[in-house]
mmCIF file of C-alpha atoms in Angstrom:
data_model
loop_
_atom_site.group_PDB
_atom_site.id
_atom_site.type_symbol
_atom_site.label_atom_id
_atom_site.label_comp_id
_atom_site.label_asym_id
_atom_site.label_seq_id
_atom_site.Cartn_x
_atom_site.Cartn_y
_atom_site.Cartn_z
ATOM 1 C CA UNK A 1 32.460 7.083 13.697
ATOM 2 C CA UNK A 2 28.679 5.864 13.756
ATOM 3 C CA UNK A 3 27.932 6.572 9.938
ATOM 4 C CA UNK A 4 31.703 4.399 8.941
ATOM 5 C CA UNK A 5 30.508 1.560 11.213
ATOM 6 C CA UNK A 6 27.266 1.885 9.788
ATOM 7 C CA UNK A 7 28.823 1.758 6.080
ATOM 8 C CA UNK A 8 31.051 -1.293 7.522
ATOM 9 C CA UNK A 9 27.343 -3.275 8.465
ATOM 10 C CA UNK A 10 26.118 -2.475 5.088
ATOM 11 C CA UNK A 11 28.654 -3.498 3.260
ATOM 12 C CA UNK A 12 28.799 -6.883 4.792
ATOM 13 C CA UNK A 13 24.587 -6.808 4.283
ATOM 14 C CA UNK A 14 25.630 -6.596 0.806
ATOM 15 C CA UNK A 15 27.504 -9.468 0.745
ATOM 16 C CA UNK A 16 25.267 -11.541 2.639
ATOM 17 C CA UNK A 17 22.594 -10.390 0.110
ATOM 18 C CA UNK A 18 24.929 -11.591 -2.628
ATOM 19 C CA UNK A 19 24.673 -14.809 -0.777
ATOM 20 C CA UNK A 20 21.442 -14.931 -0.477
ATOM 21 C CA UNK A 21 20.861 -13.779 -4.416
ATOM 22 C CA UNK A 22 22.598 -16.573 -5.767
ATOM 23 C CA UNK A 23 20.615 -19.121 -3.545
ATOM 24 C CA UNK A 24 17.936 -17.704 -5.570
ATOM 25 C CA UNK A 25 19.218 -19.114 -8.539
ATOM 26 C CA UNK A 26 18.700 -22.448 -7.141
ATOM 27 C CA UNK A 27 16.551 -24.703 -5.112
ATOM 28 C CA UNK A 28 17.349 -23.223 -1.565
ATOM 29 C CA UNK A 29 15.564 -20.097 -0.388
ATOM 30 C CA UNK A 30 18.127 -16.925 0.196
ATOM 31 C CA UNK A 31 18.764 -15.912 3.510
ATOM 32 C CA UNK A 32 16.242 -13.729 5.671
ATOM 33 C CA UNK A 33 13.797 -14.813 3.313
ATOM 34 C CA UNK A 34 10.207 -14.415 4.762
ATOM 35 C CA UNK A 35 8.861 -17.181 7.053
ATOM 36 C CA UNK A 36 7.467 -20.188 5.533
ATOM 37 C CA UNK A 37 3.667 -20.745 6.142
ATOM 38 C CA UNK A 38 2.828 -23.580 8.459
ATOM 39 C CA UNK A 39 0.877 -26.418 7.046
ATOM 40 C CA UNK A 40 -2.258 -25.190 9.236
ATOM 41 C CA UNK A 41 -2.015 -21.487 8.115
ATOM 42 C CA UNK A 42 -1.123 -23.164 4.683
ATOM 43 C CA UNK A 43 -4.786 -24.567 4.465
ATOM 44 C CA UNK A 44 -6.141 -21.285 6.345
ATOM 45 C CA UNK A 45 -5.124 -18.986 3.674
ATOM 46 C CA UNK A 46 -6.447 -21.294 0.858
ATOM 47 C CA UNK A 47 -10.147 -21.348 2.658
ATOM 48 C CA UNK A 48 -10.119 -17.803 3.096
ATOM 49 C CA UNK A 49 -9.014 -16.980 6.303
ATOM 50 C CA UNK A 50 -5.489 -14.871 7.068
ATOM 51 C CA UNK A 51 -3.661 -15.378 10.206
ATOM 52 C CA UNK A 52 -1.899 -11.945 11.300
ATOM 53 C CA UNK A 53 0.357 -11.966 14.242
ATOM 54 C CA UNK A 54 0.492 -8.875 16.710
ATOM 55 C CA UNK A 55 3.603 -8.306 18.290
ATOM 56 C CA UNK A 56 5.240 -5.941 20.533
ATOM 57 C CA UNK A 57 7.331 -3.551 18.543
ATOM 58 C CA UNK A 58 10.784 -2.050 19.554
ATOM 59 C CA UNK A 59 11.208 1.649 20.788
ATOM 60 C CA UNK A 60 14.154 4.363 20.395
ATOM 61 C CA UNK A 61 15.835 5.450 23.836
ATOM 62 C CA UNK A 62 15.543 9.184 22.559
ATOM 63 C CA UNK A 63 12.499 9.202 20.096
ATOM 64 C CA UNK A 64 12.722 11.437 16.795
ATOM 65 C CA UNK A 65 11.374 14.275 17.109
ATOM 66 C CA UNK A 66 10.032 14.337 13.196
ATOM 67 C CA UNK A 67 9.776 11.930 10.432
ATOM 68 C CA UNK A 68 13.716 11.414 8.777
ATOM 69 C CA UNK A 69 12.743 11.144 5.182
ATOM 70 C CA UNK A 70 15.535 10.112 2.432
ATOM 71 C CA UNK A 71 15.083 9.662 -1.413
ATOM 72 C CA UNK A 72 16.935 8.861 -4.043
ATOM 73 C CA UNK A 73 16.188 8.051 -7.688
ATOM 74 C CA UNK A 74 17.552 5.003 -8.531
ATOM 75 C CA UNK A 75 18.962 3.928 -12.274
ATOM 76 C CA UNK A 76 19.100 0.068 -12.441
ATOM 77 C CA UNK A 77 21.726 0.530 -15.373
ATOM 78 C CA UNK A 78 23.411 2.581 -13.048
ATOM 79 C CA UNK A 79 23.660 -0.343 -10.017
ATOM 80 C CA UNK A 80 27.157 -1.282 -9.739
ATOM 81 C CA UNK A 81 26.870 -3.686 -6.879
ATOM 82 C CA UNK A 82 24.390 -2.174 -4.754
ATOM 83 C CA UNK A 83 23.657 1.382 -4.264
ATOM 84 C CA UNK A 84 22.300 2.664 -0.363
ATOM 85 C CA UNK A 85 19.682 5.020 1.158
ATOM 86 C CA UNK A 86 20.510 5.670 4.772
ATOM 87 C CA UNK A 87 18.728 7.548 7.691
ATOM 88 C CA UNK A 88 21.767 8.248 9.756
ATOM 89 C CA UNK A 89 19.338 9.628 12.585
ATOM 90 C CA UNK A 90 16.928 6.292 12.801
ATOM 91 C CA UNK A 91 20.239 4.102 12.389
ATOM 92 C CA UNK A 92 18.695 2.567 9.121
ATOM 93 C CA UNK A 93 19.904 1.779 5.814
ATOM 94 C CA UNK A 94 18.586 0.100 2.492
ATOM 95 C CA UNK A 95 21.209 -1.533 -0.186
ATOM 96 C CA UNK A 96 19.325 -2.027 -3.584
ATOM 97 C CA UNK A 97 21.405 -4.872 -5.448
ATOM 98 C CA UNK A 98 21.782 -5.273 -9.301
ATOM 99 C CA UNK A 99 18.301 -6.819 -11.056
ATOM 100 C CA UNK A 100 16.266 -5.533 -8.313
ATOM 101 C CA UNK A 101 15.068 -2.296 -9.578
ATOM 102 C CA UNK A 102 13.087 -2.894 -12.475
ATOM 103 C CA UNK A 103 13.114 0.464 -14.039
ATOM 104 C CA UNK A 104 14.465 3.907 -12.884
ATOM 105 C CA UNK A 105 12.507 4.564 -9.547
ATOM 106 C CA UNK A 106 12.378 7.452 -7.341
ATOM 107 C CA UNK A 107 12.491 5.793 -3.866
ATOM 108 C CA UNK A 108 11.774 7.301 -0.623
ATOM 109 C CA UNK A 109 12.536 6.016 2.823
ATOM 110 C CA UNK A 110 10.784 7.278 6.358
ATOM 111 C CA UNK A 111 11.095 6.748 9.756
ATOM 112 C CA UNK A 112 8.246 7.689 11.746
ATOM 113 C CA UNK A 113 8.828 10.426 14.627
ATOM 114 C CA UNK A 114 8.504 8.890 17.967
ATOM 115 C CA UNK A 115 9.876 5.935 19.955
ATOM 116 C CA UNK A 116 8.745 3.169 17.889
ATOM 117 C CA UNK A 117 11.210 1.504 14.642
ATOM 118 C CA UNK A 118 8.520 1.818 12.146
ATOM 119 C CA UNK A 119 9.198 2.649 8.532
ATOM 120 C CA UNK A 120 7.634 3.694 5.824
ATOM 121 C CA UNK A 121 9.222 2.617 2.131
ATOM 122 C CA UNK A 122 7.803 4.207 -1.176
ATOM 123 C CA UNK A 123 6.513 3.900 -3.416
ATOM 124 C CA UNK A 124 4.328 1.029 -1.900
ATOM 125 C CA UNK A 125 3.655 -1.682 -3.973
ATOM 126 C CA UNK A 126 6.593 -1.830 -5.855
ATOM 127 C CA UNK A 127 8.552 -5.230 -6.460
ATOM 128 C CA UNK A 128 11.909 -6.050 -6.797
ATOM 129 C CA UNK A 129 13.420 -8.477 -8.567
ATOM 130 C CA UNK A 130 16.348 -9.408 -6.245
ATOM 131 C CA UNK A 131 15.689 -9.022 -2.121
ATOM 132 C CA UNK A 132 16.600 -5.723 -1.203
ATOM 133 C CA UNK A 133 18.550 -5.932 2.112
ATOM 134 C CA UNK A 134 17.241 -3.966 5.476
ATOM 135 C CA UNK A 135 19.952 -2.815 8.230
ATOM 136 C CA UNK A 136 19.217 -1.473 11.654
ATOM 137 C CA UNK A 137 21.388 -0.355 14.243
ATOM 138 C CA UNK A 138 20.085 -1.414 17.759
ATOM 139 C CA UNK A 139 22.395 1.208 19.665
ATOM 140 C CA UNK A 140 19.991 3.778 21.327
ATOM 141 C CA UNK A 141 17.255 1.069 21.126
ATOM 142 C CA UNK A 142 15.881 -0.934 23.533
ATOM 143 C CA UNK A 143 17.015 -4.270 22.046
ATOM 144 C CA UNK A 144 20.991 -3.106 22.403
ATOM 145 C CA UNK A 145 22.447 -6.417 23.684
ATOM 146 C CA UNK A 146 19.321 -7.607 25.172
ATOM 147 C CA UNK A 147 19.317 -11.455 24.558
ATOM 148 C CA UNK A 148 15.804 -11.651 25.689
ATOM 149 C CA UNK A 149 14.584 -9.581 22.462
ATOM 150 C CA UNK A 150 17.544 -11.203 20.721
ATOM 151 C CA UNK A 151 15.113 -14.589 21.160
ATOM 152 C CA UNK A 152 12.536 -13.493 19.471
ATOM 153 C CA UNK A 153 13.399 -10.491 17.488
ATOM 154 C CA UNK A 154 11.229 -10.193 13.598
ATOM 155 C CA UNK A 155 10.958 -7.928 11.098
ATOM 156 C CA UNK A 156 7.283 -7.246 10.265
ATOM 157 C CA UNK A 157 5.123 -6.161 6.943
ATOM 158 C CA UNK A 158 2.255 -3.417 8.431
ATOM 159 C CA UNK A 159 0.184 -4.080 4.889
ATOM 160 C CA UNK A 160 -1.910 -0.907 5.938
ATOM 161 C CA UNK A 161 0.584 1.014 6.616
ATOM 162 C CA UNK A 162 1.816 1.887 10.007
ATOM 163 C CA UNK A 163 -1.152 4.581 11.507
ATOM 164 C CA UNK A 164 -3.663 1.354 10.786
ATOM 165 C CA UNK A 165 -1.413 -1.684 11.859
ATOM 166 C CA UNK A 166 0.155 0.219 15.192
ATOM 167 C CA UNK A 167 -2.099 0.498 17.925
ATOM 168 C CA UNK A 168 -1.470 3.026 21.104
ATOM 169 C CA UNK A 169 0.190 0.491 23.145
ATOM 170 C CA UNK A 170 3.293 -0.028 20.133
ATOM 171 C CA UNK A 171 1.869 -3.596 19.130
ATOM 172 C CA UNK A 172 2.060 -3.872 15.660
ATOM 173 C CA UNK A 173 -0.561 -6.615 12.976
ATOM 174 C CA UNK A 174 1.622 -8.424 10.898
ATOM 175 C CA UNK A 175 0.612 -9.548 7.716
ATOM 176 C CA UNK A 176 4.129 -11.125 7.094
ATOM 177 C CA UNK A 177 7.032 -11.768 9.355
ATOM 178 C CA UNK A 178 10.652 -11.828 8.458
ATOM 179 C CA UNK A 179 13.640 -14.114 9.741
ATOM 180 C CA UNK A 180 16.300 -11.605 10.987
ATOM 181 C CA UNK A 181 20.290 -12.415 11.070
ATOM 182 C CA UNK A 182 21.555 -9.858 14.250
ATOM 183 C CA UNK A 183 25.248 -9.112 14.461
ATOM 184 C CA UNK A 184 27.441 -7.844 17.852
ATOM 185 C CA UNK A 185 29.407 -4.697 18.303
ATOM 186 C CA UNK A 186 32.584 -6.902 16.889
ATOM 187 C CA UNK A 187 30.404 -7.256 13.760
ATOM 188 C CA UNK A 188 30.312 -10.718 14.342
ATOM 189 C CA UNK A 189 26.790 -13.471 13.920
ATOM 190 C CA UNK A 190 25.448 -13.423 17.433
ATOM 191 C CA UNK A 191 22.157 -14.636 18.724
ATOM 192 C CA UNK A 192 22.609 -12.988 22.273
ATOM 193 C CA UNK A 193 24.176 -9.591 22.028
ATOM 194 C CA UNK A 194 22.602 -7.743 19.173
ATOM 195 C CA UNK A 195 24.227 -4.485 17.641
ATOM 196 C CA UNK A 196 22.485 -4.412 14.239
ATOM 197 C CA UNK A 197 20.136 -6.591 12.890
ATOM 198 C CA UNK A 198 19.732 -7.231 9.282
ATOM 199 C CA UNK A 199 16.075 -8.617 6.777
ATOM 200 C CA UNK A 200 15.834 -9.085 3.264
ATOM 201 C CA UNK A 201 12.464 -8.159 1.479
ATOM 202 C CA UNK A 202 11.100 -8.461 -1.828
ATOM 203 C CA UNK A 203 8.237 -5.718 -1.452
ATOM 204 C CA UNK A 204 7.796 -2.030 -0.024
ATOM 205 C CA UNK A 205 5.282 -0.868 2.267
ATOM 206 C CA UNK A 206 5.492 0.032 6.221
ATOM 207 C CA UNK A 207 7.470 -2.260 8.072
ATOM 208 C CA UNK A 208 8.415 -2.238 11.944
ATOM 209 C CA UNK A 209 11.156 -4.238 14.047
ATOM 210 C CA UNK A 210 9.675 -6.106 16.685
ATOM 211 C CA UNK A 211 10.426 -8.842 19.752
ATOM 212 C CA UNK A 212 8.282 -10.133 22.135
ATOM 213 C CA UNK A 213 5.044 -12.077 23.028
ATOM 214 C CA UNK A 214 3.677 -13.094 19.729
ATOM 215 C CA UNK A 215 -0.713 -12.773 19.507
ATOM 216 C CA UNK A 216 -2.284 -14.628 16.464
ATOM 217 C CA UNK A 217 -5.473 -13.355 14.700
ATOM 218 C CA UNK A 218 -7.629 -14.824 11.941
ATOM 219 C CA UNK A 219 -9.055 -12.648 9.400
ATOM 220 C CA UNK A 220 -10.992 -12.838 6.394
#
């Protein structure tokens, strides 16, 4: 029942990725595109400095007891569509859509064991041409239909990696924060009673789901 409702959110993720694809084409940024930078960080990152924002990141009910790893190699030639690598276990799963796989890629998806959503996506580094589309289910998290997280809930980009950017209280340094679009248990747009949230990234590296009290840092 969980993995066909799961397929259901993913094929809808696809189509809001389609969406979002062919606002590419154009003028108007696709949807769940990452934040824009603010004037001030703007003319903070052109003088040197980064600003990173620590936020608190969601945790499982019933942690994983190990990592869930899934890989697949993926053929772009071979992408009719979109073609998915789930972790049935963490509730995630990744659509790859047409043009964004550059060449045939062995990709590898991990959730880390624990209580925390923090992921892993490999190899790190690698680009895509088209936004590759991120879906969580929030059942058995502590998000479910909490409109308080649903406020401020984010997608983050842990540049080094989760051990580095997750500290022992489950706060994770964002390099790069992500607008989120969360969906009910109808499967309808909700901003209140989350069931599954959805992200769209260009990039791979770790990544966490997170809501809270945002902390700002400057780096060099």
């Amino acid at each position: 029942m969980r993995t066909a409702l799961l397929a259901r959110r993913a094929a809808r993720a696809a189509l809001v990725l389609a969406t979002g694809s062919a606002l590419a084409c154009g003028d108007t940024a696709p949807l769940s595109a990452p934040e824009r930078l603010s004037p001030q960080t703007a003319a903070l990152s052109r003088s040197g400095h980064r600003q990173r924002v620590r936020v608190p990141i969601l945790h499982r009910i019933n942690p994983l007891r190990a990592d869930e790893v899934a890989c697949r190699t993926i053929d772009p030639a071979a992408i009719a569509g979109s073609v998915s690598i789930a972790l049935p276990e963490a509730g995630l799963r990744v659509s790859f859509p047409e043009g964004s796989i550059p060449s045939t890629t062995q990709v590898c998806l991990t959730a880390h064991a624990g209580s925390l959503l923090t992921y892993s996506f490999q190899p790190h580094g690698l680009q895509f041409g088209v936004p590759v589309q991120v879906l969580q289910d929030l059942r058995g998290t502590t998000a479910y239909n909490d409109r308080v997280m649903a406020r401020t809930m984010i997608a983050g980009y842990l540049s080094a990696g989760v051990q580095a950017d997750v500290d022992d209280q489950g706060v994770g340094t964002f390099a790069e924060t992500f607008s989120t679009a969360m969906y009910d248990d109808a499967e309808k747009p909700t901003k209140t009673a989350p069931a599954s949230v959805t992200f769209s990234t260009v990039h791979f590296s770790g990544y966490a789901l997170a809501s809270g009290r945002a902390d700002s840092l400057m780096t060099r």
